Amino acid sequence: MHKALIAALGVVLAGPALATGIDIEVAGEANGTVSIDLFEDVAPAHVAQITALAKDGAYDGVVFHRVMDGFMAQTGDVRFGREGDTSGRAGMGGSDLPDLKAEFSDLPFDRGVVGMARSQSPDSANSQFFIMFEPGHFLNGQYTVIGKVTAGMEVVDAIKRGQGQSGAVPGKPDVMTSVTVTE
């Protein structure tokens, strides 16, 4: 009896782990769903923070505030990046959760890869993240990779572009109307 129980437990424990992801509903110039597989084995602290914020609804109504053609689309400022916020501070905030210690890996920043935004300090990522339009290998080992788009890259490609060197989006930026955790 014990051998059968141990064998059954071994199968359960050795089975595939539940994959965590997020689905982002985007509205604006881009409309649709972007599905992202989160790499909890590569960046467990970052994935835990992103999923906690998503479960709390913190990302709902947050705009893509920095979008650079041929590079990336950045979002996730839950403090100053809300749709309709006219403070001009989008991209300067984070969440009430603590900043994260870098979890750099050898995964390259290819098209569709999702990375955590940060300030000059490698240990300053908090809530903001970006999705790559094109490879950006100069970011490799400098920013934490947290996932990859698995569906909806055409929606990412349609996100309203920003202007100038900062990629600030003028007028009405595209918005994450809802972000839900998937497993």
PDB file of C-alpha atoms in Angstrom:
ATOM      1  CA  MET A   1       0.000   0.000   0.000  1.00  0.00           C
ATOM      2  CA  HIS A   2       2.757   2.440   0.928  1.00  0.00           C
ATOM      3  CA  LYS A   3       4.604   1.725  -2.322  1.00  0.00           C
ATOM      4  CA  ALA A   4       1.499   2.509  -4.381  1.00  0.00           C
ATOM      5  CA  LEU A   5       0.919   5.739  -2.464  1.00  0.00           C
ATOM      6  CA  ILE A   6       4.554   6.789  -2.836  1.00  0.00           C
ATOM      7  CA  ALA A   7       4.446   5.953  -6.557  1.00  0.00           C
ATOM      8  CA  ALA A   8       1.249   7.993  -7.001  1.00  0.00           C
ATOM      9  CA  LEU A   9       2.752  10.935  -5.111  1.00  0.00           C
ATOM     10  CA  GLY A  10       5.871  10.702  -7.256  1.00  0.00           C
ATOM     11  CA  VAL A  11       3.774  10.986 -10.411  1.00  0.00           C
ATOM     12  CA  VAL A  12       1.897  13.996  -9.009  1.00  0.00           C
ATOM     13  CA  LEU A  13       5.072  15.714  -7.830  1.00  0.00           C
ATOM     14  CA  ALA A  14       6.945  14.966 -11.045  1.00  0.00           C
ATOM     15  CA  GLY A  15       4.058  16.083 -13.266  1.00  0.00           C
ATOM     16  CA  PRO A  16       4.139  19.331 -15.187  1.00  0.00           C
ATOM     17  CA  ALA A  17       4.068  22.443 -13.048  1.00  0.00           C
ATOM     18  CA  LEU A  18       1.179  24.830 -13.506  1.00  0.00           C
ATOM     19  CA  ALA A  19       2.298  27.592 -15.809  1.00  0.00           C
ATOM     20  CA  THR A  20       1.426  31.090 -14.690  1.00  0.00           C
ATOM     21  CA  GLY A  21       0.569  33.770 -17.180  1.00  0.00           C
ATOM     22  CA  ILE A  22      -1.425  36.917 -17.691  1.00  0.00           C
ATOM     23  CA  ASP A  23      -3.987  37.971 -20.256  1.00  0.00           C
ATOM     24  CA  ILE A  24      -4.027  41.687 -21.042  1.00  0.00           C
ATOM     25  CA  GLU A  25      -7.108  43.241 -22.654  1.00  0.00           C
ATOM     26  CA  VAL A  26      -5.887  46.236 -24.685  1.00  0.00           C
ATOM     27  CA  ALA A  27      -8.066  49.071 -26.000  1.00  0.00           C
ATOM     28  CA  GLY A  28      -7.252  52.113 -28.117  1.00  0.00           C
ATOM     29  CA  GLU A  29      -5.526  51.991 -31.483  1.00  0.00           C
ATOM     30  CA  ALA A  30      -4.811  48.378 -30.579  1.00  0.00           C
ATOM     31  CA  ASN A  31      -7.752  46.226 -29.527  1.00  0.00           C
ATOM     32  CA  GLY A  32      -7.585  42.646 -28.360  1.00  0.00           C
ATOM     33  CA  THR A  33      -5.970  40.242 -25.946  1.00  0.00           C
ATOM     34  CA  VAL A  34      -2.263  39.712 -25.342  1.00  0.00           C
ATOM     35  CA  SER A  35      -1.404  36.436 -23.589  1.00  0.00           C
ATOM     36  CA  ILE A  36       1.922  36.226 -21.762  1.00  0.00           C
ATOM     37  CA  ASP A  37       3.601  33.162 -20.297  1.00  0.00           C
ATOM     38  CA  LEU A  38       5.387  34.271 -17.119  1.00  0.00           C
ATOM     39  CA  PHE A  39       8.727  32.633 -16.310  1.00  0.00           C
ATOM     40  CA  GLU A  40       8.383  31.880 -12.600  1.00  0.00           C
ATOM     41  CA  ASP A  41      11.404  29.576 -12.808  1.00  0.00           C
ATOM     42  CA  VAL A  42      13.594  32.421 -14.161  1.00  0.00           C
ATOM     43  CA  ALA A  43      12.321  35.410 -12.159  1.00  0.00           C
ATOM     44  CA  PRO A  44      10.182  34.104  -9.274  1.00  0.00           C
ATOM     45  CA  ALA A  45      10.085  37.326  -7.232  1.00  0.00           C
ATOM     46  CA  HIS A  46       9.173  39.462 -10.249  1.00  0.00           C
ATOM     47  CA  VAL A  47       6.468  37.034 -11.403  1.00  0.00           C
ATOM     48  CA  ALA A  48       5.032  36.899  -7.872  1.00  0.00           C
ATOM     49  CA  GLN A  49       4.832  40.704  -7.763  1.00  0.00           C
ATOM     50  CA  ILE A  50       3.290  41.023 -11.242  1.00  0.00           C
ATOM     51  CA  THR A  51       0.670  38.372 -10.486  1.00  0.00           C
ATOM     52  CA  ALA A  52      -0.145  39.889  -7.078  1.00  0.00           C
ATOM     53  CA  LEU A  53      -0.710  43.297  -8.706  1.00  0.00           C
ATOM     54  CA  ALA A  54      -2.817  41.734 -11.477  1.00  0.00           C
ATOM     55  CA  LYS A  55      -4.954  39.769  -8.989  1.00  0.00           C
ATOM     56  CA  ASP A  56      -5.565  42.998  -7.043  1.00  0.00           C
ATOM     57  CA  GLY A  57      -6.704  44.777 -10.239  1.00  0.00           C
ATOM     58  CA  ALA A  58      -3.839  47.271  -9.972  1.00  0.00           C
ATOM     59  CA  TYR A  59      -3.073  47.099 -13.717  1.00  0.00           C
ATOM     60  CA  ASP A  60      -6.660  47.649 -14.863  1.00  0.00           C
ATOM     61  CA  GLY A  61      -6.911  51.050 -16.561  1.00  0.00           C
ATOM     62  CA  VAL A  62      -3.136  51.587 -16.847  1.00  0.00           C
ATOM     63  CA  VAL A  63      -1.825  53.058 -20.129  1.00  0.00           C
ATOM     64  CA  PHE A  64       1.095  52.217 -22.384  1.00  0.00           C
ATOM     65  CA  HIS A  65       2.988  55.427 -21.589  1.00  0.00           C
ATOM     66  CA  ARG A  66       6.264  54.812 -23.445  1.00  0.00           C
ATOM     67  CA  VAL A  67       6.130  53.177 -26.875  1.00  0.00           C
ATOM     68  CA  MET A  68       9.125  53.266 -29.201  1.00  0.00           C
ATOM     69  CA  ASP A  69       8.711  52.011 -32.768  1.00  0.00           C
ATOM     70  CA  GLY A  70      11.111  49.162 -33.534  1.00  0.00           C
ATOM     71  CA  PHE A  71      11.931  48.747 -29.830  1.00  0.00           C
ATOM     72  CA  MET A  72       9.256  48.229 -27.160  1.00  0.00           C
ATOM     73  CA  ALA A  73       5.944  49.188 -25.508  1.00  0.00           C
ATOM     74  CA  GLN A  74       6.105  50.021 -21.785  1.00  0.00           C
ATOM     75  CA  THR A  75       3.262  50.033 -19.258  1.00  0.00           C
ATOM     76  CA  GLY A  76       2.533  49.147 -15.656  1.00  0.00           C
ATOM     77  CA  ASP A  77       2.875  52.440 -13.768  1.00  0.00           C
ATOM     78  CA  VAL A  78       0.059  51.746 -11.313  1.00  0.00           C
ATOM     79  CA  ARG A  79       0.651  55.028  -9.450  1.00  0.00           C
ATOM     80  CA  PHE A  80       0.808  57.663 -12.231  1.00  0.00           C
ATOM     81  CA  GLY A  81      -0.100  55.730 -15.390  1.00  0.00           C
ATOM     82  CA  ARG A  82      -3.868  55.555 -15.010  1.00  0.00           C
ATOM     83  CA  GLU A  83      -6.067  56.341 -17.984  1.00  0.00           C
ATOM     84  CA  GLY A  84      -7.126  59.981 -17.742  1.00  0.00           C
ATOM     85  CA  ASP A  85      -4.266  61.013 -15.388  1.00  0.00           C
ATOM     86  CA  THR A  86      -3.067  64.390 -16.654  1.00  0.00           C
ATOM     87  CA  SER A  87      -0.205  64.858 -14.173  1.00  0.00           C
ATOM     88  CA  GLY A  88       2.383  64.120 -16.850  1.00  0.00           C
ATOM     89  CA  ARG A  89       4.139  61.757 -14.430  1.00  0.00           C
ATOM     90  CA  ALA A  90       3.312  58.470 -16.199  1.00  0.00           C
ATOM     91  CA  GLY A  91       6.375  56.245 -16.018  1.00  0.00           C
ATOM     92  CA  MET A  92       7.702  57.798 -12.797  1.00  0.00           C
ATOM     93  CA  GLY A  93       5.792  55.574 -10.392  1.00  0.00           C
ATOM     94  CA  GLY A  94       5.428  52.047  -9.199  1.00  0.00           C
ATOM     95  CA  SER A  95       3.271  50.290  -6.656  1.00  0.00           C
ATOM     96  CA  ASP A  96       3.107  50.263  -2.863  1.00  0.00           C
ATOM     97  CA  LEU A  97       5.019  46.965  -2.927  1.00  0.00           C
ATOM     98  CA  PRO A  98       8.799  47.010  -2.408  1.00  0.00           C
ATOM     99  CA  ASP A  99      11.259  47.290  -5.287  1.00  0.00           C
ATOM    100  CA  LEU A 100      12.755  43.991  -6.411  1.00  0.00           C
ATOM    101  CA  LYS A 101      16.288  42.659  -6.458  1.00  0.00           C
ATOM    102  CA  ALA A 102      17.382  41.969 -10.051  1.00  0.00           C
ATOM    103  CA  GLU A 103      16.874  38.427 -11.348  1.00  0.00           C
ATOM    104  CA  PHE A 104      19.026  38.625 -14.467  1.00  0.00           C
ATOM    105  CA  SER A 105      19.251  35.549 -16.694  1.00  0.00           C
ATOM    106  CA  ASP A 106      20.839  34.514 -19.961  1.00  0.00           C
ATOM    107  CA  LEU A 107      17.498  34.705 -21.807  1.00  0.00           C
ATOM    108  CA  PRO A 108      17.781  37.148 -24.731  1.00  0.00           C
ATOM    109  CA  PHE A 109      15.506  40.102 -25.343  1.00  0.00           C
ATOM    110  CA  ASP A 110      13.931  38.858 -28.571  1.00  0.00           C
ATOM    111  CA  ARG A 111      10.660  39.898 -30.213  1.00  0.00           C
ATOM    112  CA  GLY A 112       7.750  39.286 -27.817  1.00  0.00           C
ATOM    113  CA  VAL A 113       9.918  38.993 -24.701  1.00  0.00           C
ATOM    114  CA  VAL A 114       8.622  40.810 -21.624  1.00  0.00           C
ATOM    115  CA  GLY A 115      11.076  42.550 -19.299  1.00  0.00           C
ATOM    116  CA  MET A 116      10.838  44.591 -16.136  1.00  0.00           C
ATOM    117  CA  ALA A 117      11.459  48.317 -16.370  1.00  0.00           C
ATOM    118  CA  ARG A 118      13.718  49.883 -13.762  1.00  0.00           C
ATOM    119  CA  SER A 119      15.657  53.042 -12.961  1.00  0.00           C
ATOM    120  CA  GLN A 120      19.467  53.241 -13.007  1.00  0.00           C
ATOM    121  CA  SER A 121      19.660  50.839 -10.063  1.00  0.00           C
ATOM    122  CA  PRO A 122      19.429  47.191 -11.137  1.00  0.00           C
ATOM    123  CA  ASP A 123      17.398  46.502  -7.972  1.00  0.00           C
ATOM    124  CA  SER A 124      14.635  49.060  -8.641  1.00  0.00           C
ATOM    125  CA  ALA A 125      12.054  47.143 -10.703  1.00  0.00           C
ATOM    126  CA  ASN A 126       8.590  47.379  -9.185  1.00  0.00           C
ATOM    127  CA  SER A 127       5.453  47.263 -11.356  1.00  0.00           C
ATOM    128  CA  GLN A 128       6.380  48.545 -14.812  1.00  0.00           C
ATOM    129  CA  PHE A 129       7.173  46.169 -17.648  1.00  0.00           C
ATOM    130  CA  PHE A 130       7.796  46.299 -21.384  1.00  0.00           C
ATOM    131  CA  ILE A 131       7.149  44.100 -24.408  1.00  0.00           C
ATOM    132  CA  MET A 132       9.721  43.951 -27.200  1.00  0.00           C
ATOM    133  CA  PHE A 133       8.654  44.773 -30.790  1.00  0.00           C
ATOM    134  CA  GLU A 134      12.056  43.682 -32.109  1.00  0.00           C
ATOM    135  CA  PRO A 135      15.171  42.045 -30.641  1.00  0.00           C
ATOM    136  CA  GLY A 136      17.099  44.300 -28.262  1.00  0.00           C
ATOM    137  CA  HIS A 137      20.077  42.210 -27.258  1.00  0.00           C
ATOM    138  CA  PHE A 138      21.846  45.236 -25.764  1.00  0.00           C
ATOM    139  CA  LEU A 139      19.399  44.732 -22.847  1.00  0.00           C
ATOM    140  CA  ASN A 140      20.592  41.162 -22.222  1.00  0.00           C
ATOM    141  CA  GLY A 141      21.867  40.712 -18.677  1.00  0.00           C
ATOM    142  CA  GLN A 142      20.856  44.293 -17.820  1.00  0.00           C
ATOM    143  CA  TYR A 143      17.112  43.849 -17.246  1.00  0.00           C
ATOM    144  CA  THR A 144      15.057  41.011 -15.789  1.00  0.00           C
ATOM    145  CA  VAL A 145      13.192  38.838 -18.317  1.00  0.00           C
ATOM    146  CA  ILE A 146       9.813  37.864 -16.869  1.00  0.00           C
ATOM    147  CA  GLY A 147       7.988  36.230 -19.774  1.00  0.00           C
ATOM    148  CA  LYS A 148       7.062  36.028 -23.429  1.00  0.00           C
ATOM    149  CA  VAL A 149       3.984  36.800 -25.507  1.00  0.00           C
ATOM    150  CA  THR A 150       2.327  33.534 -26.576  1.00  0.00           C
ATOM    151  CA  ALA A 151      -0.685  35.037 -28.388  1.00  0.00           C
ATOM    152  CA  GLY A 152      -1.730  38.491 -29.515  1.00  0.00           C
ATOM    153  CA  MET A 153       1.562  39.836 -30.829  1.00  0.00           C
ATOM    154  CA  GLU A 154      -0.484  41.515 -33.577  1.00  0.00           C
ATOM    155  CA  VAL A 155      -2.215  43.496 -30.811  1.00  0.00           C
ATOM    156  CA  VAL A 156       1.177  44.542 -29.400  1.00  0.00           C
ATOM    157  CA  ASP A 157       2.275  45.595 -32.900  1.00  0.00           C
ATOM    158  CA  ALA A 158      -0.793  47.866 -33.167  1.00  0.00           C
ATOM    159  CA  ILE A 159      -0.207  49.779 -29.883  1.00  0.00           C
ATOM    160  CA  LYS A 160      -0.130  53.552 -30.428  1.00  0.00           C
ATOM    161  CA  ARG A 161       3.441  54.761 -30.858  1.00  0.00           C
ATOM    162  CA  GLY A 162       5.058  57.499 -28.865  1.00  0.00           C
ATOM    163  CA  GLN A 163       7.159  60.407 -30.088  1.00  0.00           C
ATOM    164  CA  GLY A 164      10.682  61.691 -29.587  1.00  0.00           C
ATOM    165  CA  GLN A 165      13.588  60.014 -27.837  1.00  0.00           C
ATOM    166  CA  SER A 166      11.515  59.194 -24.749  1.00  0.00           C
ATOM    167  CA  GLY A 167       8.731  57.510 -26.722  1.00  0.00           C
ATOM    168  CA  ALA A 168       6.102  59.413 -24.698  1.00  0.00           C
ATOM    169  CA  VAL A 169       2.645  58.740 -26.134  1.00  0.00           C
ATOM    170  CA  PRO A 170       0.763  61.951 -26.984  1.00  0.00           C
ATOM    171  CA  GLY A 171      -2.976  62.419 -26.649  1.00  0.00           C
ATOM    172  CA  LYS A 172      -4.843  59.309 -25.621  1.00  0.00           C
ATOM    173  CA  PRO A 173      -2.509  56.294 -25.157  1.00  0.00           C
ATOM    174  CA  ASP A 174      -3.677  52.701 -25.475  1.00  0.00           C
ATOM    175  CA  VAL A 175      -4.761  51.173 -22.178  1.00  0.00           C
ATOM    176  CA  MET A 176      -4.770  47.816 -20.414  1.00  0.00           C
ATOM    177  CA  THR A 177      -8.481  47.657 -19.625  1.00  0.00           C
ATOM    178  CA  SER A 178      -8.005  44.460 -17.613  1.00  0.00           C
ATOM    179  CA  VAL A 179      -5.161  42.155 -16.672  1.00  0.00           C
ATOM    180  CA  THR A 180      -6.011  38.681 -15.400  1.00  0.00           C
ATOM    181  CA  VAL A 181      -3.813  35.888 -14.098  1.00  0.00           C
ATOM    182  CA  THR A 182      -4.043  32.556 -15.907  1.00  0.00           C
ATOM    183  CA  GLU A 183      -2.789  29.113 -14.882  1.00  0.00           C
TER     184      GLU A 183
END
